[in-house]
PDB file of C-alpha atoms in Angstrom:
ATOM      1  CA  ASN A   1       0.000   0.000   0.000  1.00  0.00           C
ATOM      2  CA  GLY A   2       3.046   2.298   0.009  1.00  0.00           C
ATOM      3  CA  LYS A   3       2.556   3.416   3.600  1.00  0.00           C
ATOM      4  CA  LYS A   4       5.552   3.641   5.937  1.00  0.00           C
ATOM      5  CA  SER A   5       5.505   3.568   9.720  1.00  0.00           C
ATOM      6  CA  THR A   6       8.010   4.016  12.524  1.00  0.00           C
ATOM      7  CA  GLU A   7       8.011   4.688  16.254  1.00  0.00           C
ATOM      8  CA  ALA A   8       9.122   8.046  17.623  1.00  0.00           C
ATOM      9  CA  TYR A   9       8.811  10.127  20.760  1.00  0.00           C
ATOM     10  CA  ILE A  10       6.890  13.359  20.351  1.00  0.00           C
ATOM     11  CA  PHE A  11       6.316  16.356  22.557  1.00  0.00           C
ATOM     12  CA  GLY A  12       4.049  19.311  22.209  1.00  0.00           C
ATOM     13  CA  GLY A  13       1.651  21.643  23.865  1.00  0.00           C
ATOM     14  CA  ALA A  14       4.336  24.167  24.704  1.00  0.00           C
ATOM     15  CA  ASP A  15       4.951  27.590  23.225  1.00  0.00           C
ATOM     16  CA  ASN A  16       8.010  28.396  21.106  1.00  0.00           C
ATOM     17  CA  GLU A  17       9.943  29.910  24.014  1.00  0.00           C
ATOM     18  CA  THR A  18       9.472  26.808  26.157  1.00  0.00           C
ATOM     19  CA  ILE A  19      10.418  24.457  23.323  1.00  0.00           C
ATOM     20  CA  ALA A  20      13.532  26.564  22.611  1.00  0.00           C
ATOM     21  CA  GLN A  21      14.805  25.753  26.118  1.00  0.00           C
ATOM     22  CA  PHE A  22      15.126  22.101  25.088  1.00  0.00           C
ATOM     23  CA  VAL A  23      15.730  21.960  21.330  1.00  0.00           C
ATOM     24  CA  THR A  24      16.937  24.157  18.506  1.00  0.00           C
ATOM     25  CA  VAL A  25      14.334  24.291  15.766  1.00  0.00           C
ATOM     26  CA  LYS A  26      16.144  25.541  12.665  1.00  0.00           C
ATOM     27  CA  ASP A  27      17.295  24.497   9.214  1.00  0.00           C
ATOM     28  CA  ARG A  28      20.722  22.902   9.648  1.00  0.00           C
ATOM     29  CA  ARG A  29      21.960  24.268   6.298  1.00  0.00           C
ATOM     30  CA  THR A  30      20.602  27.828   6.273  1.00  0.00           C
ATOM     31  CA  GLY A  31      20.200  28.490   9.992  1.00  0.00           C
ATOM     32  CA  GLU A  32      16.610  29.649   9.382  1.00  0.00           C
ATOM     33  CA  GLN A  33      14.651  29.482  12.654  1.00  0.00           C
ATOM     34  CA  TYR A  34      11.358  27.587  12.490  1.00  0.00           C
ATOM     35  CA  THR A  35       8.294  28.602  14.451  1.00  0.00           C
ATOM     36  CA  VAL A  36       6.080  25.900  15.881  1.00  0.00           C
ATOM     37  CA  THR A  37       2.408  26.603  15.177  1.00  0.00           C
ATOM     38  CA  ASP A  38      -0.820  25.077  16.463  1.00  0.00           C
ATOM     39  CA  ASP A  39      -1.711  23.627  13.069  1.00  0.00           C
ATOM     40  CA  GLY A  40       1.299  21.492  12.185  1.00  0.00           C
ATOM     41  CA  VAL A  41       4.346  19.573  13.290  1.00  0.00           C
ATOM     42  CA  ILE A  42       8.085  19.844  12.777  1.00  0.00           C
ATOM     43  CA  ILE A  43      10.002  16.607  12.254  1.00  0.00           C
ATOM     44  CA  ASN A  44      13.693  16.033  11.649  1.00  0.00           C
ATOM     45  CA  GLU A  45      15.275  14.853   8.401  1.00  0.00           C
ATOM     46  CA  LYS A  46      15.848  11.328   9.668  1.00  0.00           C
ATOM     47  CA  LEU A  47      12.185  10.794  10.550  1.00  0.00           C
ATOM     48  CA  ALA A  48      11.095  12.308   7.215  1.00  0.00           C
ATOM     49  CA  SER A  49      13.370   9.834   5.452  1.00  0.00           C
ATOM     50  CA  LEU A  50      12.129   6.891   7.523  1.00  0.00           C
ATOM     51  CA  LEU A  51       8.568   7.840   6.575  1.00  0.00           C
ATOM     52  CA  GLY A  52       9.349   7.592   2.869  1.00  0.00           C
ATOM     53  CA  GLY A  53      10.892  10.981   2.174  1.00  0.00           C
ATOM     54  CA  ILE A  54       7.951  13.127   3.187  1.00  0.00           C
ATOM     55  CA  LYS A  55       8.238  16.840   2.460  1.00  0.00           C
ATOM     56  CA  LYS A  56       6.832  20.130   3.748  1.00  0.00           C
ATOM     57  CA  GLY A  57       3.074  20.146   3.249  1.00  0.00           C
ATOM     58  CA  ASP A  58       2.675  16.350   3.285  1.00  0.00           C
ATOM     59  CA  THR A  59       0.206  14.859   5.757  1.00  0.00           C
ATOM     60  CA  ILE A  60       1.239  12.294   8.365  1.00  0.00           C
ATOM     61  CA  THR A  61      -0.892  10.379  10.851  1.00  0.00           C
ATOM     62  CA  LEU A  62       0.294  10.191  14.456  1.00  0.00           C
ATOM     63  CA  ALA A  63      -0.993   7.222  16.453  1.00  0.00           C
ATOM     64  CA  LEU A  64      -0.659   8.061  20.139  1.00  0.00           C
ATOM     65  CA  ALA A  65      -0.019   5.442  22.830  1.00  0.00           C
ATOM     66  CA  ASP A  66      -3.556   5.873  24.159  1.00  0.00           C
ATOM     67  CA  THR A  67      -4.910   4.867  20.694  1.00  0.00           C
ATOM     68  CA  LYS A  68      -5.928   8.366  19.595  1.00  0.00           C
ATOM     69  CA  ARG A  69      -4.940   9.294  16.053  1.00  0.00           C
ATOM     70  CA  LEU A  70      -3.980  12.771  14.856  1.00  0.00           C
ATOM     71  CA  ARG A  71      -3.543  13.782  11.210  1.00  0.00           C
ATOM     72  CA  GLN A  72      -1.002  16.587  10.839  1.00  0.00           C
ATOM     73  CA  ARG A  73       0.445  18.542   7.985  1.00  0.00           C
TER      74      ARG A  73
END
């Protein structure tokens, strides 16, 4: 069916300033800072590759441990 899956740890629910205390969210080549919004997710290059080379604007489905599913772009 062409679908890829992998396991990963995710975190969210925090504002950009709180997230910035723990991780740097920027393009590794250009240094461009990314802003986390309420309507999407940021994933790293390795996870994008593991999921079949997904790109900006693609939709992924997150299956949470408590069996809830979230579709994100």
